[in-house]
Short mmCIF file of C-alpha atoms in Angstrom, two decimals:
data_model
loop_
_atom_site.label_atom_id
_atom_site.label_comp_id
_atom_site.label_asym_id
_atom_site.label_seq_id
_atom_site.Cartn_x
_atom_site.Cartn_y
_atom_site.Cartn_z
CA UNK A 112 0.56 -0.51 -0.31
CA UNK A 113 1.28 3.56 -1.42
CA UNK A 114 1.66 5.46 1.86
CA UNK A 115 1.79 9.21 1.60
CA UNK A 116 0.06 12.71 0.67
CA UNK A 117 0.59 14.56 -2.98
CA UNK A 118 2.29 17.87 -2.96
CA UNK A 119 -1.65 18.98 -3.58
CA UNK A 120 -3.06 17.38 -0.27
CA UNK A 121 -0.37 18.73 2.00
CA UNK A 122 -1.62 23.01 -0.13
CA UNK A 123 -5.21 21.70 1.22
CA UNK A 124 -4.07 20.35 4.39
CA UNK A 125 -1.64 24.22 5.11
CA UNK A 126 -4.42 25.74 4.17
CA UNK A 127 -6.47 24.92 6.74
CA UNK A 128 -3.53 25.12 9.28
CA UNK A 129 -3.32 28.86 8.55
CA UNK A 130 -7.16 29.92 8.52
CA UNK A 131 -7.30 28.57 11.60
CA UNK A 132 -4.42 29.06 13.25
CA UNK A 133 -4.22 32.37 12.15
CA UNK A 134 -8.70 32.96 12.60
CA UNK A 135 -7.24 31.82 16.61
CA UNK A 136 -4.95 35.00 16.89
CA UNK A 137 -7.20 37.00 15.21
CA UNK A 138 -9.51 36.01 18.49
CA UNK A 139 -7.35 36.59 21.18
CA UNK A 140 -6.52 39.74 19.97
CA UNK A 141 -10.02 41.29 18.99
CA UNK A 142 -12.03 39.20 20.88
CA UNK A 143 -12.93 40.56 24.47
CA UNK A 144 -10.81 41.24 27.25
CA UNK A 145 -7.05 42.13 26.49
CA UNK A 146 -5.30 41.86 29.97
CA UNK A 147 -5.61 38.48 32.03
CA UNK A 148 -9.03 37.31 33.44
CA UNK A 149 -10.25 33.58 34.81
CA UNK A 150 -12.85 33.57 33.68
CA UNK A 151 -12.00 34.39 30.32
CA UNK A 152 -9.56 32.23 29.75
CA UNK A 153 -11.02 29.35 31.18
CA UNK A 154 -14.61 29.72 30.70
CA UNK A 155 -14.64 32.86 27.80
CA UNK A 156 -17.38 34.32 30.19
CA UNK A 157 -20.38 35.89 28.16
CA UNK A 158 -18.61 35.56 25.37
CA UNK A 159 -19.63 32.15 23.35
CA UNK A 160 -23.31 32.06 21.15
CA UNK A 161 -25.37 28.85 21.00
CA UNK A 162 -23.58 27.71 17.62
CA UNK A 163 -20.40 28.67 18.86
CA UNK A 164 -21.20 26.69 22.61
CA UNK A 165 -22.34 24.05 19.96
CA UNK A 166 -19.88 23.64 17.50
CA UNK A 167 -16.76 23.20 20.42
CA UNK A 168 -18.88 20.66 22.38
CA UNK A 169 -18.74 18.61 19.13
CA UNK A 170 -15.39 19.55 18.44
CA UNK A 171 -14.78 18.40 21.72
CA UNK A 172 -16.64 15.25 21.58
CA UNK A 173 -15.58 13.72 17.96
CA UNK A 174 -12.22 12.83 17.78
CA UNK A 175 -9.02 10.43 16.61
CA UNK A 176 -11.60 8.06 18.64
CA UNK A 177 -14.44 8.43 17.14
CA UNK A 178 -13.39 9.19 13.29
CA UNK A 179 -11.05 5.93 14.67
CA UNK A 180 -11.71 3.87 17.17
CA UNK A 181 -15.91 4.41 16.21
CA UNK A 182 -15.15 3.18 12.42
CA UNK A 183 -12.57 0.88 13.95
CA UNK A 184 -15.58 -1.06 15.87
CA UNK A 185 -18.60 -0.21 12.86
CA UNK A 186 -15.49 -2.43 11.16
CA UNK A 187 -15.88 -4.92 13.84
CA UNK A 188 -20.28 -4.41 15.47
CA UNK A 189 -21.99 -2.43 12.13
CA UNK A 190 -24.19 0.03 12.91
CA UNK A 191 -25.12 -1.08 16.42
CA UNK A 192 -22.24 1.18 17.71
CA UNK A 193 -24.61 4.79 16.85
CA UNK A 194 -25.22 4.26 19.75
CA UNK A 195 -23.23 5.83 21.52
CA UNK A 196 -24.45 9.00 19.32
CA UNK A 197 -27.71 9.03 19.59
CA UNK A 198 -28.59 7.76 22.31
CA UNK A 199 -25.58 10.82 23.34
CA UNK A 200 -27.66 13.50 21.01
CA UNK A 201 -31.11 12.24 23.38
CA UNK A 202 -28.44 12.50 26.53
CA UNK A 203 -27.76 16.77 25.50
CA UNK A 204 -31.08 16.69 25.66
CA UNK A 205 -32.32 15.42 28.87
CA UNK A 206 -28.80 17.88 30.13
CA UNK A 207 -30.08 20.98 28.19
CA UNK A 208 -33.46 20.78 30.51
CA UNK A 209 -32.70 19.19 33.99
CA UNK A 210 -28.46 19.46 34.65
CA UNK A 211 -27.43 22.83 32.96
CA UNK A 212 -30.30 25.14 35.10
CA UNK A 213 -28.61 23.37 38.45
CA UNK A 214 -24.83 24.15 37.34
CA UNK A 215 -25.82 28.18 35.92
CA UNK A 216 -27.86 29.01 38.82
CA UNK A 217 -25.85 27.68 41.29
CA UNK A 218 -22.36 29.78 39.55
CA UNK A 219 -20.92 26.03 40.05
CA UNK A 220 -18.24 27.01 36.50
CA UNK A 221 -16.26 23.58 37.88
CA UNK A 222 -17.33 19.85 38.62
CA UNK A 223 -15.21 19.43 42.01
CA UNK A 224 -16.42 23.00 42.93
CA UNK A 225 -20.00 21.20 42.13
CA UNK A 226 -19.19 18.27 44.34
CA UNK A 227 -17.89 21.16 46.86
CA UNK A 228 -20.78 23.03 47.18
CA UNK A 229 -23.09 19.68 47.53
CA UNK A 230 -21.26 18.49 49.73
CA UNK A 231 -17.60 18.82 51.15
CA UNK A 232 -13.92 19.50 50.28
CA UNK A 233 -13.20 15.93 50.82
CA UNK A 234 -15.08 14.22 47.04
CA UNK A 235 -14.31 17.92 45.44
CA UNK A 236 -10.47 17.08 45.95
CA UNK A 237 -10.92 13.70 45.54
CA UNK A 238 -12.67 13.41 42.04
CA UNK A 239 -10.40 17.07 41.06
CA UNK A 240 -7.57 14.03 41.79
CA UNK A 241 -9.28 11.42 39.85
CA UNK A 242 -11.16 13.68 37.27
CA UNK A 243 -6.94 14.68 36.44
CA UNK A 244 -5.50 11.33 35.79
CA UNK A 245 -8.66 10.14 33.68
CA UNK A 246 -8.00 12.90 31.89
CA UNK A 247 -4.83 12.77 30.66
CA UNK A 248 -3.83 9.15 31.97
CA UNK A 249 -7.29 7.65 29.20
CA UNK A 250 -8.81 10.91 27.04
CA UNK A 251 -5.59 13.21 26.13
CA UNK A 252 -2.75 10.51 25.88
CA UNK A 253 -5.67 7.89 23.92
CA UNK A 254 -6.57 10.97 21.70
CA UNK A 255 -3.04 11.46 21.26
CA UNK A 256 -2.02 8.33 20.24
CA UNK A 257 -5.61 7.88 18.08
CA UNK A 258 -4.59 10.34 16.18
CA UNK A 259 -0.53 9.57 15.69
CA UNK A 260 -1.50 6.65 13.63
CA UNK A 261 -4.01 7.59 11.37
CA UNK A 262 -1.77 10.57 10.09
CA UNK A 263 1.77 7.75 10.62
CA UNK A 264 -1.18 5.61 8.07
CA UNK A 265 -2.26 8.24 5.88
CA UNK A 266 1.60 10.08 5.38
CA UNK A 267 3.89 8.06 6.26
CA UNK A 268 5.83 10.03 8.81
CA UNK A 269 6.81 8.71 12.11
CA UNK A 270 4.66 7.81 14.81
CA UNK A 271 6.42 9.90 16.92
CA UNK A 272 6.87 12.54 14.23
CA UNK A 273 2.75 12.71 13.62
CA UNK A 274 2.28 12.37 17.71
CA UNK A 275 4.70 15.18 18.10
CA UNK A 276 2.98 17.73 15.05
CA UNK A 277 -0.43 17.03 16.92
CA UNK A 278 0.15 18.14 20.67
CA UNK A 279 2.13 21.56 19.24
CA UNK A 280 -1.13 22.18 17.15
CA UNK A 281 -2.74 21.49 19.74
CA UNK A 282 -1.30 23.26 22.97
CA UNK A 283 -0.79 26.43 20.06
CA UNK A 284 -4.01 26.78 20.44
CA UNK A 285 -5.29 25.84 23.99
CA UNK A 286 -2.92 28.95 25.44
CA UNK A 287 -5.35 31.59 23.66
CA UNK A 288 -8.24 29.98 26.19
CA UNK A 289 -12.28 29.66 25.24
CA UNK A 290 -12.32 31.77 24.05
CA UNK A 291 -9.88 31.00 21.58
CA UNK A 292 -10.96 27.22 21.70
CA UNK A 293 -14.29 27.92 21.41
CA UNK A 294 -14.85 29.23 18.18
CA UNK A 295 -12.10 28.15 16.45
CA UNK A 296 -13.96 24.94 17.16
CA UNK A 297 -16.64 26.48 15.02
CA UNK A 298 -14.23 26.13 11.85
CA UNK A 299 -12.67 22.55 13.26
CA UNK A 300 -16.43 21.39 12.86
CA UNK A 301 -17.15 22.79 9.19
CA UNK A 302 -13.35 21.35 8.37
CA UNK A 303 -15.18 17.81 10.14
CA UNK A 304 -18.36 17.55 9.18
CA UNK A 305 -17.21 18.51 5.27
CA UNK A 306 -14.29 17.04 5.07
CA UNK A 307 -15.89 13.63 7.23
CA UNK A 308 -19.49 13.63 4.94
CA UNK A 309 -17.03 13.99 1.25
CA UNK A 310 -14.87 10.47 3.04
CA UNK A 311 -17.95 9.33 3.61
CA UNK A 312 -19.20 9.76 -0.32
CA UNK A 313 -16.41 8.37 -2.10
CA UNK A 314 -15.98 5.37 0.21
CA UNK A 315 -19.50 4.32 -0.68
CA UNK A 316 -18.40 4.84 -3.75
CA UNK A 317 -15.65 2.58 -3.77
CA UNK A 318 -17.77 0.20 -3.08
CA UNK A 319 -19.95 0.42 -5.84
CA UNK A 320 -17.31 0.50 -7.81
CA UNK A 321 -14.80 -2.22 -6.41
CA UNK A 322 -18.48 -5.23 -5.49
CA UNK A 323 -21.16 -4.16 -7.83
CA UNK A 324 -21.20 -2.38 -11.16
CA UNK A 325 -20.49 1.22 -9.77
CA UNK A 326 -24.05 2.99 -10.22
CA UNK A 327 -22.77 5.52 -7.56
CA UNK A 328 -23.45 5.82 -3.49
CA UNK A 329 -26.77 4.26 -3.31
CA UNK A 330 -25.84 1.29 -5.04
CA UNK A 331 -22.73 1.20 -2.76
CA UNK A 332 -25.55 1.81 0.64
CA UNK A 333 -27.78 -1.49 -0.70
CA UNK A 334 -24.35 -3.46 -1.22
CA UNK A 335 -24.19 -2.50 2.80
CA UNK A 336 -27.23 -4.12 3.07
CA UNK A 337 -27.00 -7.24 0.92
CA UNK A 338 -23.55 -8.15 2.03
CA UNK A 339 -23.08 -7.29 5.76
CA UNK A 340 -26.49 -8.26 7.24
CA UNK A 341 -24.96 -9.32 10.29
CA UNK A 342 -23.87 -5.97 11.04
CA UNK A 343 -27.21 -3.70 10.09
CA UNK A 344 -28.92 -4.73 13.38
CA UNK A 345 -29.09 -2.56 16.92
CA UNK A 346 -29.69 -4.85 19.75
CA UNK A 347 -27.24 -7.53 19.70
CA UNK A 348 -28.68 -11.82 21.15
CA UNK A 349 -26.31 -13.23 23.20
CA UNK A 350 -23.77 -15.47 20.79
CA UNK A 351 -25.52 -14.19 18.23
CA UNK A 352 -22.10 -13.50 15.95
CA UNK A 353 -18.16 -13.06 17.06
CA UNK A 354 -16.42 -10.70 15.96
CA UNK A 355 -13.03 -9.52 15.36
CA UNK A 356 -10.89 -8.69 19.03
CA UNK A 357 -8.47 -6.59 17.48
CA UNK A 358 -5.71 -8.52 18.96
CA UNK A 359 -6.03 -12.13 16.07
CA UNK A 360 -9.01 -13.62 17.88
CA UNK A 361 -12.66 -13.20 18.15
CA UNK A 362 -15.36 -12.08 20.37
CA UNK A 363 -18.76 -12.08 21.02
CA UNK A 364 -20.23 -8.88 19.77
CA UNK A 365 -22.85 -8.97 22.94
CA UNK A 366 -19.51 -8.77 25.59
CA UNK A 367 -19.02 -5.30 23.62
CA UNK A 368 -22.98 -4.16 23.27
CA UNK A 369 -25.26 -5.65 25.83
CA UNK A 370 -28.84 -5.73 23.70
CA UNK A 371 -31.48 -4.50 25.77
CA UNK A 372 -29.70 -5.56 29.23
CA UNK A 373 -27.43 -1.72 28.58
CA UNK A 374 -30.59 0.07 28.32
CA UNK A 375 -31.73 -2.37 31.38
CA UNK A 376 -30.01 -1.91 33.86
CA UNK A 377 -28.13 1.71 33.31
CA UNK A 378 -24.94 1.25 31.35
CA UNK A 379 -25.11 2.94 28.32
CA UNK A 380 -28.12 5.60 29.88
CA UNK A 381 -24.64 6.43 32.08
CA UNK A 382 -21.89 6.51 29.56
CA UNK A 383 -23.75 8.97 27.77
CA UNK A 384 -25.08 11.63 31.04
CA UNK A 385 -22.15 11.11 32.63
CA UNK A 386 -19.84 11.83 29.49
CA UNK A 387 -22.47 15.17 28.98
CA UNK A 388 -23.47 16.32 31.75
CA UNK A 389 -20.60 15.64 35.31
CA UNK A 390 -17.51 15.57 32.73
CA UNK A 391 -16.09 19.47 33.07
CA UNK A 392 -14.88 19.25 29.18
CA UNK A 393 -17.88 19.41 27.81
CA UNK A 394 -19.90 21.44 30.31
CA UNK A 395 -16.86 24.35 30.48
CA UNK A 396 -18.12 25.24 27.46
CA UNK A 397 -22.18 26.21 28.26
CA UNK A 398 -21.37 27.78 32.50
CA UNK A 399 -20.12 31.04 31.57
CA UNK A 400 -23.48 31.71 29.46
CA UNK A 401 -26.63 32.21 30.50
CA UNK A 402 -29.52 29.12 30.39
CA UNK A 403 -31.41 30.26 26.60
CA UNK A 404 -27.96 30.34 25.18
CA UNK A 405 -26.39 27.46 26.80
CA UNK A 406 -29.69 25.74 26.26
CA UNK A 407 -29.73 26.17 22.19
CA UNK A 408 -26.27 25.20 22.33
CA UNK A 409 -26.73 21.61 23.72
CA UNK A 410 -30.19 21.13 21.55
CA UNK A 411 -27.13 22.17 18.39
CA UNK A 412 -24.60 20.18 19.68
CA UNK A 413 -27.52 17.07 19.02
CA UNK A 414 -28.58 17.66 15.91
CA UNK A 415 -24.66 17.26 14.91
CA UNK A 416 -24.04 14.24 17.30
CA UNK A 417 -27.25 12.91 14.79
CA UNK A 418 -25.35 13.02 11.73
CA UNK A 419 -22.06 10.86 13.29
CA UNK A 420 -23.30 8.08 12.55
CA UNK A 421 -23.36 9.38 8.73
CA UNK A 422 -19.43 10.51 9.76
CA UNK A 423 -17.64 7.99 11.16
CA UNK A 424 -20.18 4.56 11.10
CA UNK A 425 -20.61 3.92 7.21
CA UNK A 426 -16.99 4.11 6.27
CA UNK A 427 -17.09 1.64 9.08
CA UNK A 428 -19.59 -0.01 6.93
CA UNK A 429 -18.22 0.22 3.80
CA UNK A 430 -14.31 -1.11 4.74
CA UNK A 431 -16.01 -4.29 6.08
CA UNK A 432 -17.59 -5.10 2.98
CA UNK A 433 -14.32 -4.99 0.24
CA UNK A 434 -12.74 -6.50 3.31
CA UNK A 435 -15.11 -9.22 3.18
CA UNK A 436 -15.11 -9.60 -0.67
CA UNK A 437 -11.60 -9.08 -0.88
CA UNK A 438 -12.37 -6.22 -3.20
CA UNK A 439 -9.59 -4.06 -2.77
CA UNK A 440 -6.04 -4.88 -1.42
CA UNK A 441 -4.95 -2.19 -0.66
CA UNK A 442 -7.74 -2.58 1.91
CA UNK A 443 -7.04 -6.13 3.11
CA UNK A 444 -3.07 -6.10 3.79
CA UNK A 445 -3.49 -2.32 5.63
CA UNK A 446 -6.42 -3.82 8.49
CA UNK A 447 -4.59 -7.22 8.17
CA UNK A 448 -0.96 -6.16 10.14
CA UNK A 449 0.33 -9.65 10.87
CA UNK A 450 -2.60 -12.16 10.32
CA UNK A 451 -4.12 -10.26 12.74
CA UNK A 452 -6.94 -8.70 11.45
CA UNK A 453 -7.17 -4.79 13.36
CA UNK A 454 -10.49 -3.29 12.57
CA UNK A 455 -9.21 0.10 13.47
CA UNK A 456 -7.24 1.10 10.84
CA UNK A 457 -10.16 0.31 8.68
CA UNK A 458 -10.56 4.19 8.41
CA UNK A 459 -7.12 5.27 8.05
CA UNK A 460 -6.72 2.58 5.33
CA UNK A 461 -9.63 3.65 3.68
CA UNK A 462 -8.88 8.18 3.29
CA UNK A 463 -5.17 6.40 1.72
CA UNK A 464 -6.89 5.51 -0.93
CA UNK A 465 -9.13 8.24 -1.56
CA UNK A 466 -7.93 10.90 -4.91
CA UNK A 467 -5.84 13.27 -4.60
CA UNK A 468 -6.65 16.73 -2.91
CA UNK A 469 -9.92 14.99 -1.44
CA UNK A 470 -7.19 12.92 0.31
CA UNK A 471 -5.82 16.35 2.01
CA UNK A 472 -9.62 17.61 2.80
CA UNK A 473 -9.82 14.49 5.10
CA UNK A 474 -6.29 14.65 6.24
CA UNK A 475 -7.49 18.43 7.44
CA UNK A 476 -10.92 16.96 8.58
CA UNK A 477 -9.29 14.18 11.02
CA UNK A 478 -6.45 17.45 12.10
CA UNK A 479 -9.19 19.86 12.63
CA UNK A 480 -11.67 16.73 15.23
CA UNK A 481 -8.34 16.16 16.61
CA UNK A 482 -6.75 18.96 17.54
CA UNK A 483 -10.53 20.66 18.76
CA UNK A 484 -10.80 17.43 21.00
CA UNK A 485 -7.26 17.53 23.45
CA UNK A 486 -7.32 21.57 22.74
CA UNK A 487 -10.90 20.93 25.22
CA UNK A 488 -9.36 18.47 27.32
CA UNK A 489 -6.79 20.08 27.46
CA UNK A 490 -8.38 23.48 28.86
CA UNK A 491 -10.14 21.81 31.66
CA UNK A 492 -7.68 19.64 32.40
CA UNK A 493 -5.91 23.34 33.52
CA UNK A 494 -9.16 25.14 35.31
CA UNK A 495 -9.42 21.45 37.08
CA UNK A 496 -6.11 22.33 38.48
CA UNK A 497 -5.48 25.70 38.55
CA UNK A 498 -8.75 26.64 40.01
CA UNK A 499 -9.68 23.26 42.79
CA UNK A 500 -6.18 22.00 43.18
CA UNK A 501 -3.63 24.58 42.93
CA UNK A 502 -4.68 27.79 43.88
CA UNK A 503 -6.60 25.44 47.00
CA UNK A 504 -3.96 23.78 48.00
CA UNK A 505 -0.15 26.00 47.00
CA UNK A 506 -1.34 29.38 46.46
CA UNK A 507 -4.40 30.81 47.86
CA UNK A 508 -3.46 34.23 47.11
CA UNK A 509 -2.20 34.13 43.00
CA UNK A 510 -3.54 36.97 40.96
CA UNK A 511 -5.75 36.74 37.65
CA UNK A 512 -3.11 37.60 35.77
CA UNK A 513 -1.09 34.46 37.66
CA UNK A 514 -4.18 31.88 37.88
CA UNK A 515 -4.07 32.21 33.20
CA UNK A 516 0.02 31.65 33.23
CA UNK A 517 -0.70 28.84 35.52
CA UNK A 518 -3.63 27.68 33.03
CA UNK A 519 -0.85 27.30 30.69
CA UNK A 520 2.39 25.79 32.48
CA UNK A 521 -0.10 23.53 33.34
CA UNK A 522 -1.37 22.99 29.21
CA UNK A 523 1.77 22.15 28.34
CA UNK A 524 2.74 20.10 31.27
CA UNK A 525 -0.15 17.81 30.66
CA UNK A 526 0.74 17.58 27.00
CA UNK A 527 3.83 16.80 27.48
CA UNK A 528 2.71 13.28 29.76
CA UNK A 529 0.28 12.52 27.54
CA UNK A 530 2.82 12.86 24.42
CA UNK A 531 5.13 10.67 26.17
CA UNK A 532 2.72 7.16 27.31
CA UNK A 533 0.80 8.11 24.02
CA UNK A 534 3.20 5.64 22.31
CA UNK A 535 2.94 2.80 25.07
CA UNK A 536 -1.20 1.85 23.93
CA UNK A 537 0.15 0.66 20.32
CA UNK A 538 -0.21 -3.31 22.17
CA UNK A 539 -4.93 -1.48 21.86
CA UNK A 540 -6.63 -4.18 21.01
CA UNK A 541 -9.44 -1.44 20.10
CA UNK A 542 -9.16 2.23 20.82
CA UNK A 543 -13.26 3.02 21.18
CA UNK A 544 -13.50 0.39 24.12
CA UNK A 545 -9.70 0.60 25.56
CA UNK A 546 -10.86 4.21 26.44
CA UNK A 547 -15.63 3.26 27.01
CA UNK A 548 -14.40 0.82 29.36
CA UNK A 549 -11.20 2.29 31.49
CA UNK A 550 -13.37 5.49 31.93
CA UNK A 551 -16.91 2.86 32.66
CA UNK A 552 -14.68 2.90 36.22
CA UNK A 553 -14.54 5.83 37.70
CA UNK A 554 -18.25 6.92 35.74
CA UNK A 555 -20.37 5.47 37.59
CA UNK A 556 -19.64 6.56 41.12
CA UNK A 557 -19.42 10.19 39.65
CA UNK A 558 -22.72 9.96 37.87
CA UNK A 559 -24.36 8.52 41.05
CA UNK A 560 -23.87 11.08 43.11
CA UNK A 561 -24.23 13.80 40.54
CA UNK A 562 -28.20 12.99 40.76
CA UNK A 563 -27.80 12.67 44.66
CA UNK A 564 -27.28 15.47 45.02
CA UNK A 565 -28.89 17.51 42.29
CA UNK A 566 -33.02 15.48 42.62
CA UNK A 567 -32.27 14.30 46.65
CA UNK A 568 -31.93 16.98 49.84
CA UNK A 569 -30.63 14.01 52.06
CA UNK A 570 -27.82 13.21 50.12
CA UNK A 571 -24.40 13.10 52.27
CA UNK A 572 -22.09 14.33 52.23
CA UNK A 573 -20.21 10.75 53.38
CA UNK A 574 -22.65 8.62 51.52
CA UNK A 575 -21.54 10.33 48.31
CA UNK A 576 -17.46 9.91 49.85
CA UNK A 577 -17.73 6.39 49.92
CA UNK A 578 -20.27 5.95 46.93
CA UNK A 579 -16.79 8.66 45.28
CA UNK A 580 -14.25 5.33 46.55
CA UNK A 581 -16.65 2.11 46.10
CA UNK A 582 -17.05 3.08 42.42
CA UNK A 583 -12.97 2.11 41.03
CA UNK A 584 -12.38 -1.02 44.09
CA UNK A 585 -15.85 -2.49 42.49
CA UNK A 586 -15.20 -2.12 39.02
CA UNK A 587 -11.90 -3.55 39.14
CA UNK A 588 -13.51 -6.67 41.36
CA UNK A 589 -16.08 -7.46 38.67
CA UNK A 590 -13.70 -7.31 36.13
CA UNK A 591 -11.50 -9.91 37.31
CA UNK A 592 -14.89 -12.40 38.94
CA UNK A 593 -16.74 -11.70 36.46
CA UNK A 594 -14.52 -11.08 33.72
CA UNK A 595 -17.72 -12.45 31.15
CA UNK A 596 -19.87 -9.08 31.71
CA UNK A 597 -20.26 -6.98 29.30
CA UNK A 598 -18.77 -4.36 30.75
CA UNK A 599 -21.39 -1.84 29.89
CA UNK A 600 -23.20 -4.27 32.52
CA UNK A 601 -20.68 -3.73 35.77
CA UNK A 602 -20.76 -0.09 34.89
CA UNK A 603 -24.83 -0.59 34.93
CA UNK A 604 -23.50 -2.74 38.47
CA UNK A 605 -21.58 -0.82 39.97
CA UNK A 606 -23.68 2.35 39.33
CA UNK A 607 -26.54 1.11 40.90
CA UNK A 608 -24.17 -0.39 43.71
CA UNK A 609 -23.14 3.12 45.15
CA UNK A 610 -26.69 4.03 44.47
CA UNK A 611 -28.13 2.50 47.74
CA UNK A 612 -24.58 3.19 49.65
CA UNK A 613 -25.33 6.22 49.16
CA UNK A 614 -28.48 6.29 50.09
CA UNK A 615 -28.12 4.26 52.63
CA UNK A 616 -25.76 6.57 54.15
CA UNK A 617 -27.21 9.84 53.90
CA UNK A 618 -30.66 8.15 55.69
CA UNK A 619 -29.08 6.72 58.41
CA UNK A 620 -27.19 10.27 58.82
CA UNK A 621 -29.56 12.21 57.81
CA UNK A 622 -32.56 11.51 60.25
CA UNK A 623 -35.33 12.62 57.95
CA UNK A 624 -33.37 15.75 57.65
CA UNK A 625 -32.88 17.90 54.64
CA UNK A 626 -28.58 18.00 54.02
CA UNK A 627 -28.11 21.78 55.06
CA UNK A 628 -25.63 21.92 51.50
CA UNK A 629 -28.55 21.27 49.62
CA UNK A 630 -29.42 23.00 46.75
CA UNK A 631 -32.79 25.22 46.40
CA UNK A 632 -34.34 24.06 43.33
CA UNK A 633 -37.03 26.12 41.02
CA UNK A 634 -39.95 23.95 38.73
CA UNK A 635 -39.66 27.06 35.99
CA UNK A 636 -35.50 25.99 35.69
CA UNK A 637 -36.50 23.01 33.43
CA UNK A 638 -39.19 24.82 31.20
CA UNK A 639 -37.69 25.66 27.35
CA UNK A 640 -38.63 27.40 24.67
CA UNK A 641 -41.26 25.80 21.45
CA UNK A 642 -38.51 25.85 19.79
CA UNK A 643 -36.56 23.98 22.02
CA UNK A 644 -39.43 20.88 22.22
CA UNK A 645 -39.97 20.90 19.08
CA UNK A 646 -36.32 20.69 17.70
CA UNK A 647 -35.58 18.02 21.20
CA UNK A 648 -39.15 15.41 19.48
CA UNK A 649 -37.66 16.30 16.52
CA UNK A 650 -34.20 14.42 17.70
CA UNK A 651 -36.25 11.92 20.44
CA UNK A 652 -37.70 10.75 16.96
CA UNK A 653 -35.38 10.51 14.82
CA UNK A 654 -33.77 7.77 16.93
CA UNK A 655 -36.69 5.99 17.97
CA UNK A 656 -37.28 5.07 13.72
CA UNK A 657 -33.46 4.36 13.14
CA UNK A 658 -34.67 1.95 15.97
CA UNK A 659 -37.17 0.52 14.45
CA UNK A 660 -36.49 0.52 11.18
CA UNK A 661 -32.89 -1.29 12.41
CA UNK A 662 -33.81 -3.61 15.79
#
């Protein structure tokens, strides 16, 4: 397989790079405050529009783990992997209605701040440390790894050269603060959507040419239906079929997406509600805005989220059919390494056979997704470190200028750590699975204490602390003692155990009284305007329709 881009591809990518960098610098110099202001740096307070908020949320969410990891799981599992995007779109609506008012009305800027306000500083500090480790060692590191892996396949440059380039580009964007990230993310989203849709179109057209009569994309869709029927089901039964695990073996598809049980036990809801509702680098985009603007931003993000199965799942399905039919040896040889089928190679290998020029556009789209996601996560890492750890424990008298400076230092340090660790992930079988499973060690306990903290006034700090401490060892225990339990079901079991422990301890401690730090909640907070309700109903109807068609 021929590696490397042509001159035209590099020119197109260079134009993208110059536009993003120049616009970011312009935003930094001309939008808002020129003085060092921590709220402006971390939150872009009051300056992001609804479309910038929505674009930035999706730009931070859609990255290499979607383009590479989710396309890989589409190759592996099929259309069912769209559940993360579809439930994610619906979850954004729930968060806009119920979570955002709790944060904005109570002047919450970071997730540890919420825990300190509702419970106490012990939980806030523990979770701040947990989040920093999670964001750096799992999220930041895995995005650099998967992003560099894809660029290595496309360009032929070494893994470390690609990883270093992505890191430096992301640092440049991130050092400008949330305002620069938010507005440059609009360009990044346009690039990833346009480039992603172009890649999907060409993948289906290629499938038509190689396997069918060359009639075009609709024939490509028809060929997926005819040649990959097993990959067109949203719900799996146990033992339904075996798929490649990326390490030379086979695994039951049910273990990764355990049918209806992942909804009933709650694993799929935990993934999405925790990710979009209790996650600093997602909610941070909305926390500096008023409630109406923030809700509109999340609704816009929900609509963009509905496009992602078209952009990242269909190419994986096309690659699967091409691979199964031995229709293109470049794809077959690129996906099979040393006799092992590597699902994560599906998307980068597919990009490599695009025409000159379009390959450069796809390269820019992928880089946009990676860099935007890295920048958003790094900004949140610096926000949590400076506001919830450094200022609280090491330098309480920091002024505004010093907080911004420390934020920039923490950004660089976190990137250096993630860059150094990223090559160690090369033994992963399936990147998206890795991210979801190990994030899931902590997310059940987090979601339990957030939901109870929002909506149950008797929840106490000791009850929440017990759930916080219990989540990781309970997850590890079940992984070892019940290795055949799908990780999504394991997350559901741990969530209900953590919630039950919190309730029991809180009832013993509270003796029927409300916790003194319980939030005062007004039912009017949860009301939304007609436009929002119409959009929410439309998205819900589309999700239900997709599940009805592909049951």
